[in-house]
Amino acid sequence: MWGRLRDVCAAVNSRSGEQPSQAELAYLTLRDMILTLRLPPGSPVPEEPLTGELGIGRTPFREAVKRLEAESLVVIYPRRGTFVTEVNITDHALIADVRHRLEGHAARRAAERATEAERSELDELRALAEDLGGEQPVIMDVDARVHRAIYRCTHNRYLETTLGHYYNLALRIWHLFFDQLPNVAEHVGEHAELLKAIIAADADRADRIAVAHVDHFEKSIRQAI
């Protein structure tokens, strides 16, 4: 667990150049555990063992939990404790409806606003998307890195936060049904063309590809369930 926390810290530092707070690290680590089902739906999020494993205090842990509650990833019951929220598969169509509108807008803004340094980062991700293996952790990691990088490149913190919230909800569903989905590597590989469009500042094309990508994902999940 501590090794994972160091990895998260390194990733945050490389993007922001700043040392993240304990609350931020706790949030990112717990979020990752929930999204990848290491803390499965309905499971408790026990404070004492997790604070010990993460090497953090109670206050940053509780701040992280409050943030996860606001993002619908945990639920807090008085006198019972904190639990990972259940996955309501009927919500997926509603999540996709929001993402259908916003992912295209984010891709458009990223194409218009990304800095040269950010376009270089996106090009590195493009190379990863074009050379995916078949292992689930690699596929899912690349997908998450691409989406979150695009959101950052919008230079709109409200859009980034909103899309990050809905992407996390969709990502947990994807992990849940990963083994039932066909051509997952091909689906994530679609990001290569999206990234090319953003790097080339082709906003219209980036918008179209992003919307088609969300629609493809929603259709795949619908077929799996």
PDB file of N, CA and C in Angstrom, residues 6-71:
ATOM      1  N   ARG A   6       3.470   6.161  -2.631  1.00  0.00           N
ATOM      2  CA  ARG A   6       4.627   6.838  -3.198  1.00  0.00           C
ATOM      3  C   ARG A   6       4.457   7.057  -4.700  1.00  0.00           C
ATOM      4  N   ASP A   7       3.871   6.052  -5.404  1.00  0.00           N
ATOM      5  CA  ASP A   7       3.645   6.191  -6.845  1.00  0.00           C
ATOM      6  C   ASP A   7       2.689   7.344  -7.133  1.00  0.00           C
ATOM      7  N   VAL A   8       1.631   7.442  -6.331  1.00  0.00           N
ATOM      8  CA  VAL A   8       0.659   8.524  -6.499  1.00  0.00           C
ATOM      9  C   VAL A   8       1.332   9.864  -6.255  1.00  0.00           C
ATOM     10  N   CYS A   9       2.147   9.927  -5.205  1.00  0.00           N
ATOM     11  CA  CYS A   9       2.852  11.164  -4.874  1.00  0.00           C
ATOM     12  C   CYS A   9       3.739  11.600  -6.029  1.00  0.00           C
ATOM     13  N   ALA A  10       4.474  10.644  -6.598  1.00  0.00           N
ATOM     14  CA  ALA A  10       5.366  10.962  -7.715  1.00  0.00           C
ATOM     15  C   ALA A  10       4.585  11.474  -8.908  1.00  0.00           C
ATOM     16  N   ALA A  11       3.429  10.861  -9.192  1.00  0.00           N
ATOM     17  CA  ALA A  11       2.607  11.278 -10.335  1.00  0.00           C
ATOM     18  C   ALA A  11       2.079  12.693 -10.141  1.00  0.00           C
ATOM     19  N   VAL A  12       1.627  12.997  -8.922  1.00  0.00           N
ATOM     20  CA  VAL A  12       1.099  14.333  -8.647  1.00  0.00           C
ATOM     21  C   VAL A  12       2.211  15.363  -8.736  1.00  0.00           C
ATOM     22  N   ASN A  13       3.373  15.040  -8.177  1.00  0.00           N
ATOM     23  CA  ASN A  13       4.504  15.966  -8.219  1.00  0.00           C
ATOM     24  C   ASN A  13       4.937  16.280  -9.637  1.00  0.00           C
ATOM     25  N   SER A  14       4.943  15.255 -10.496  1.00  0.00           N
ATOM     26  CA  SER A  14       5.416  15.458 -11.867  1.00  0.00           C
ATOM     27  C   SER A  14       4.502  16.380 -12.646  1.00  0.00           C
ATOM     28  N   ARG A  15       3.215  16.422 -12.270  1.00  0.00           N
ATOM     29  CA  ARG A  15       2.271  17.275 -12.979  1.00  0.00           C
ATOM     30  C   ARG A  15       2.272  18.700 -12.423  1.00  0.00           C
ATOM     31  N   SER A  16       2.283  18.801 -11.089  1.00  0.00           N
ATOM     32  CA  SER A  16       2.090  20.120 -10.480  1.00  0.00           C
ATOM     33  C   SER A  16       3.368  20.795 -10.042  1.00  0.00           C
ATOM     34  N   GLY A  17       4.420  19.998  -9.814  1.00  0.00           N
ATOM     35  CA  GLY A  17       5.659  20.565  -9.293  1.00  0.00           C
ATOM     36  C   GLY A  17       5.572  20.900  -7.824  1.00  0.00           C
ATOM     37  N   GLU A  18       4.464  20.585  -7.157  1.00  0.00           N
ATOM     38  CA  GLU A  18       4.275  20.882  -5.754  1.00  0.00           C
ATOM     39  C   GLU A  18       4.099  19.594  -4.960  1.00  0.00           C
ATOM     40  N   GLN A  19       4.476  19.657  -3.678  1.00  0.00           N
ATOM     41  CA  GLN A  19       4.285  18.512  -2.795  1.00  0.00           C
ATOM     42  C   GLN A  19       2.807  18.427  -2.409  1.00  0.00           C
ATOM     43  N   PRO A  20       2.116  17.335  -2.736  1.00  0.00           N
ATOM     44  CA  PRO A  20       0.698  17.235  -2.388  1.00  0.00           C
ATOM     45  C   PRO A  20       0.514  17.045  -0.891  1.00  0.00           C
ATOM     46  N   SER A  21      -0.624  17.473  -0.390  1.00  0.00           N
ATOM     47  CA  SER A  21      -0.927  17.319   1.031  1.00  0.00           C
ATOM     48  C   SER A  21      -1.251  15.865   1.344  1.00  0.00           C
ATOM     49  N   GLN A  22      -1.236  15.530   2.631  1.00  0.00           N
ATOM     50  CA  GLN A  22      -1.609  14.183   3.031  1.00  0.00           C
ATOM     51  C   GLN A  22      -3.062  13.890   2.661  1.00  0.00           C
ATOM     52  N   ALA A  23      -3.918  14.886   2.776  1.00  0.00           N
ATOM     53  CA  ALA A  23      -5.322  14.688   2.426  1.00  0.00           C
ATOM     54  C   ALA A  23      -5.475  14.383   0.940  1.00  0.00           C
ATOM     55  N   GLU A  24      -4.688  15.087   0.103  1.00  0.00           N
ATOM     56  CA  GLU A  24      -4.743  14.840  -1.342  1.00  0.00           C
ATOM     57  C   GLU A  24      -4.244  13.439  -1.665  1.00  0.00           C
ATOM     58  N   LEU A  25      -3.142  13.032  -1.032  1.00  0.00           N
ATOM     59  CA  LEU A  25      -2.615  11.696  -1.266  1.00  0.00           C
ATOM     60  C   LEU A  25      -3.595  10.626  -0.790  1.00  0.00           C
ATOM     61  N   ALA A  26      -4.200  10.865   0.361  1.00  0.00           N
ATOM     62  CA  ALA A  26      -5.181   9.907   0.872  1.00  0.00           C
ATOM     63  C   ALA A  26      -6.366   9.795  -0.082  1.00  0.00           C
ATOM     64  N   TYR A  27      -6.814  10.946  -0.567  1.00  0.00           N
ATOM     65  CA  TYR A  27      -7.937  10.948  -1.513  1.00  0.00           C
ATOM     66  C   TYR A  27      -7.590  10.169  -2.785  1.00  0.00           C
ATOM     67  N   LEU A  28      -6.435  10.469  -3.387  1.00  0.00           N
ATOM     68  CA  LEU A  28      -6.052   9.813  -4.637  1.00  0.00           C
ATOM     69  C   LEU A  28      -5.876   8.310  -4.459  1.00  0.00           C
ATOM     70  N   THR A  29      -5.293   7.909  -3.341  1.00  0.00           N
ATOM     71  CA  THR A  29      -5.065   6.484  -3.107  1.00  0.00           C
ATOM     72  C   THR A  29      -6.370   5.743  -2.864  1.00  0.00           C
ATOM     73  N   LEU A  30      -7.232   6.297  -2.009  1.00  0.00           N
ATOM     74  CA  LEU A  30      -8.520   5.660  -1.748  1.00  0.00           C
ATOM     75  C   LEU A  30      -9.393   5.646  -2.996  1.00  0.00           C
ATOM     76  N   ARG A  31      -9.362   6.740  -3.747  1.00  0.00           N
ATOM     77  CA  ARG A  31     -10.122   6.792  -4.997  1.00  0.00           C
ATOM     78  C   ARG A  31      -9.687   5.674  -5.943  1.00  0.00           C
ATOM     79  N   ASP A  32      -8.365   5.503  -6.076  1.00  0.00           N
ATOM     80  CA  ASP A  32      -7.832   4.459  -6.947  1.00  0.00           C
ATOM     81  C   ASP A  32      -8.260   3.075  -6.477  1.00  0.00           C
ATOM     82  N   MET A  33      -8.241   2.854  -5.173  1.00  0.00           N
ATOM     83  CA  MET A  33      -8.646   1.555  -4.622  1.00  0.00           C
ATOM     84  C   MET A  33     -10.120   1.271  -4.906  1.00  0.00           C
ATOM     85  N   ILE A  34     -10.946   2.315  -4.847  1.00  0.00           N
ATOM     86  CA  ILE A  34     -12.382   2.143  -5.111  1.00  0.00           C
ATOM     87  C   ILE A  34     -12.639   1.913  -6.598  1.00  0.00           C
ATOM     88  N   LEU A  35     -11.996   2.718  -7.449  1.00  0.00           N
ATOM     89  CA  LEU A  35     -12.248   2.620  -8.883  1.00  0.00           C
ATOM     90  C   LEU A  35     -11.780   1.288  -9.456  1.00  0.00           C
ATOM     91  N   THR A  36     -10.696   0.742  -8.908  1.00  0.00           N
ATOM     92  CA  THR A  36     -10.162  -0.529  -9.418  1.00  0.00           C
ATOM     93  C   THR A  36     -10.737  -1.730  -8.688  1.00  0.00           C
ATOM     94  N   LEU A  37     -11.709  -1.467  -7.792  1.00  0.00           N
ATOM     95  CA  LEU A  37     -12.432  -2.519  -7.069  1.00  0.00           C
ATOM     96  C   LEU A  37     -11.583  -3.220  -6.023  1.00  0.00           C
ATOM     97  N   ARG A  38     -10.409  -2.668  -5.675  1.00  0.00           N
ATOM     98  CA  ARG A  38      -9.676  -3.220  -4.534  1.00  0.00           C
ATOM     99  C   ARG A  38     -10.462  -2.970  -3.247  1.00  0.00           C
ATOM    100  N   LEU A  39     -11.222  -1.893  -3.227  1.00  0.00           N
ATOM    101  CA  LEU A  39     -12.274  -1.709  -2.231  1.00  0.00           C
ATOM    102  C   LEU A  39     -13.583  -1.870  -3.008  1.00  0.00           C
ATOM    103  N   PRO A  40     -14.168  -3.064  -3.000  1.00  0.00           N
ATOM    104  CA  PRO A  40     -15.326  -3.331  -3.863  1.00  0.00           C
ATOM    105  C   PRO A  40     -16.600  -2.641  -3.381  1.00  0.00           C
ATOM    106  N   PRO A  41     -17.591  -2.535  -4.262  1.00  0.00           N
ATOM    107  CA  PRO A  41     -18.867  -1.917  -3.884  1.00  0.00           C
ATOM    108  C   PRO A  41     -19.447  -2.565  -2.628  1.00  0.00           C
ATOM    109  N   GLY A  42     -19.885  -1.729  -1.701  1.00  0.00           N
ATOM    110  CA  GLY A  42     -20.491  -2.220  -0.471  1.00  0.00           C
ATOM    111  C   GLY A  42     -19.513  -2.517   0.643  1.00  0.00           C
ATOM    112  N   SER A  43     -18.214  -2.481   0.369  1.00  0.00           N
ATOM    113  CA  SER A  43     -17.232  -2.832   1.398  1.00  0.00           C
ATOM    114  C   SER A  43     -16.985  -1.662   2.340  1.00  0.00           C
ATOM    115  N   PRO A  44     -16.594  -1.941   3.588  1.00  0.00           N
ATOM    116  CA  PRO A  44     -16.290  -0.865   4.523  1.00  0.00           C
ATOM    117  C   PRO A  44     -14.979  -0.174   4.163  1.00  0.00           C
ATOM    118  N   VAL A  45     -14.863   1.077   4.608  1.00  0.00           N
ATOM    119  CA  VAL A  45     -13.624   1.832   4.446  1.00  0.00           C
ATOM    120  C   VAL A  45     -13.135   2.136   5.865  1.00  0.00           C
ATOM    121  N   PRO A  46     -12.475   1.172   6.495  1.00  0.00           N
ATOM    122  CA  PRO A  46     -12.121   1.310   7.918  1.00  0.00           C
ATOM    123  C   PRO A  46     -11.002   2.313   8.142  1.00  0.00           C
ATOM    124  N   GLU A  47     -11.228   3.224   9.057  1.00  0.00           N
ATOM    125  CA  GLU A  47     -10.267   4.299   9.286  1.00  0.00           C
ATOM    126  C   GLU A  47      -8.957   3.804   9.885  1.00  0.00           C
ATOM    127  N   GLU A  48      -9.055   3.014  10.956  1.00  0.00           N
ATOM    128  CA  GLU A  48      -7.836   2.668  11.691  1.00  0.00           C
ATOM    129  C   GLU A  48      -6.826   1.863  10.874  1.00  0.00           C
ATOM    130  N   PRO A  49      -7.207   0.751  10.237  1.00  0.00           N
ATOM    131  CA  PRO A  49      -6.190   0.022   9.471  1.00  0.00           C
ATOM    132  C   PRO A  49      -5.665   0.797   8.265  1.00  0.00           C
ATOM    133  N   LEU A  50      -6.529   1.575   7.618  1.00  0.00           N
ATOM    134  CA  LEU A  50      -6.098   2.288   6.417  1.00  0.00           C
ATOM    135  C   LEU A  50      -5.173   3.456   6.748  1.00  0.00           C
ATOM    136  N   THR A  51      -5.447   4.168   7.841  1.00  0.00           N
ATOM    137  CA  THR A  51      -4.537   5.252   8.208  1.00  0.00           C
ATOM    138  C   THR A  51      -3.166   4.693   8.559  1.00  0.00           C
ATOM    139  N   GLY A  52      -3.150   3.514   9.173  1.00  0.00           N
ATOM    140  CA  GLY A  52      -1.874   2.887   9.493  1.00  0.00           C
ATOM    141  C   GLY A  52      -1.122   2.461   8.247  1.00  0.00           C
ATOM    142  N   GLU A  53      -1.823   1.860   7.294  1.00  0.00           N
ATOM    143  CA  GLU A  53      -1.187   1.394   6.067  1.00  0.00           C
ATOM    144  C   GLU A  53      -0.719   2.555   5.194  1.00  0.00           C
ATOM    145  N   LEU A  54      -1.505   3.636   5.190  1.00  0.00           N
ATOM    146  CA  LEU A  54      -1.150   4.790   4.364  1.00  0.00           C
ATOM    147  C   LEU A  54      -0.148   5.707   5.046  1.00  0.00           C
ATOM    148  N   GLY A  55       0.028   5.519   6.354  1.00  0.00           N
ATOM    149  CA  GLY A  55       0.974   6.359   7.075  1.00  0.00           C
ATOM    150  C   GLY A  55       0.511   7.791   7.212  1.00  0.00           C
ATOM    151  N   ILE A  56      -0.792   7.991   7.412  1.00  0.00           N
ATOM    152  CA  ILE A  56      -1.341   9.340   7.543  1.00  0.00           C
ATOM    153  C   ILE A  56      -2.166   9.439   8.815  1.00  0.00           C
ATOM    154  N   GLY A  57      -2.502  10.663   9.187  1.00  0.00           N
ATOM    155  CA  GLY A  57      -3.311  10.893  10.367  1.00  0.00           C
ATOM    156  C   GLY A  57      -4.805  10.783  10.085  1.00  0.00           C
ATOM    157  N   ARG A  58      -5.567  10.850  11.157  1.00  0.00           N
ATOM    158  CA  ARG A  58      -7.028  10.733  11.037  1.00  0.00           C
ATOM    159  C   ARG A  58      -7.642  11.915  10.301  1.00  0.00           C
ATOM    160  N   THR A  59      -7.109  13.119  10.548  1.00  0.00           N
ATOM    161  CA  THR A  59      -7.708  14.312   9.931  1.00  0.00           C
ATOM    162  C   THR A  59      -7.614  14.291   8.409  1.00  0.00           C
ATOM    163  N   PRO A  60      -6.439  14.059   7.803  1.00  0.00           N
ATOM    164  CA  PRO A  60      -6.400  13.990   6.339  1.00  0.00           C
ATOM    165  C   PRO A  60      -7.209  12.828   5.786  1.00  0.00           C
ATOM    166  N   PHE A  61      -7.259  11.721   6.519  1.00  0.00           N
ATOM    167  CA  PHE A  61      -8.070  10.584   6.068  1.00  0.00           C
ATOM    168  C   PHE A  61      -9.542  10.998   6.004  1.00  0.00           C
ATOM    169  N   ARG A  62     -10.010  11.655   7.036  1.00  0.00           N
ATOM    170  CA  ARG A  62     -11.421  12.056   7.077  1.00  0.00           C
ATOM    171  C   ARG A  62     -11.736  13.116   6.027  1.00  0.00           C
ATOM    172  N   GLU A  63     -10.775  14.001   5.762  1.00  0.00           N
ATOM    173  CA  GLU A  63     -10.967  14.972   4.683  1.00  0.00           C
ATOM    174  C   GLU A  63     -11.119  14.258   3.337  1.00  0.00           C
ATOM    175  N   ALA A  64     -10.303  13.237   3.136  1.00  0.00           N
ATOM    176  CA  ALA A  64     -10.376  12.468   1.886  1.00  0.00           C
ATOM    177  C   ALA A  64     -11.716  11.761   1.764  1.00  0.00           C
ATOM    178  N   VAL A  65     -12.175  11.188   2.866  1.00  0.00           N
ATOM    179  CA  VAL A  65     -13.450  10.470   2.858  1.00  0.00           C
ATOM    180  C   VAL A  65     -14.606  11.423   2.551  1.00  0.00           C
ATOM    181  N   LYS A  66     -14.555  12.620   3.115  1.00  0.00           N
ATOM    182  CA  LYS A  66     -15.603  13.605   2.834  1.00  0.00           C
ATOM    183  C   LYS A  66     -15.634  13.955   1.345  1.00  0.00           C
ATOM    184  N   ARG A  67     -14.472  14.073   0.765  1.00  0.00           N
ATOM    185  CA  ARG A  67     -14.382  14.387  -0.662  1.00  0.00           C
ATOM    186  C   ARG A  67     -14.938  13.237  -1.502  1.00  0.00           C
ATOM    187  N   LEU A  68     -14.631  12.014  -1.112  1.00  0.00           N
ATOM    188  CA  LEU A  68     -15.147  10.847  -1.831  1.00  0.00           C
ATOM    189  C   LEU A  68     -16.659  10.741  -1.682  1.00  0.00           C
ATOM    190  N   GLU A  69     -17.166  11.149  -0.513  1.00  0.00           N
ATOM    191  CA  GLU A  69     -18.619  11.141  -0.308  1.00  0.00           C
ATOM    192  C   GLU A  69     -19.285  12.133  -1.262  1.00  0.00           C
ATOM    193  N   ALA A  70     -18.682  13.303  -1.427  1.00  0.00           N
ATOM    194  CA  ALA A  70     -19.248  14.314  -2.322  1.00  0.00           C
ATOM    195  C   ALA A  70     -19.250  13.842  -3.765  1.00  0.00           C
ATOM    196  N   GLU A  71     -18.352  12.895  -4.095  1.00  0.00           N
ATOM    197  CA  GLU A  71     -18.266  12.365  -5.454  1.00  0.00           C
ATOM    198  C   GLU A  71     -19.038  11.061  -5.620  1.00  0.00           C
TER     199      GLU A  71
END
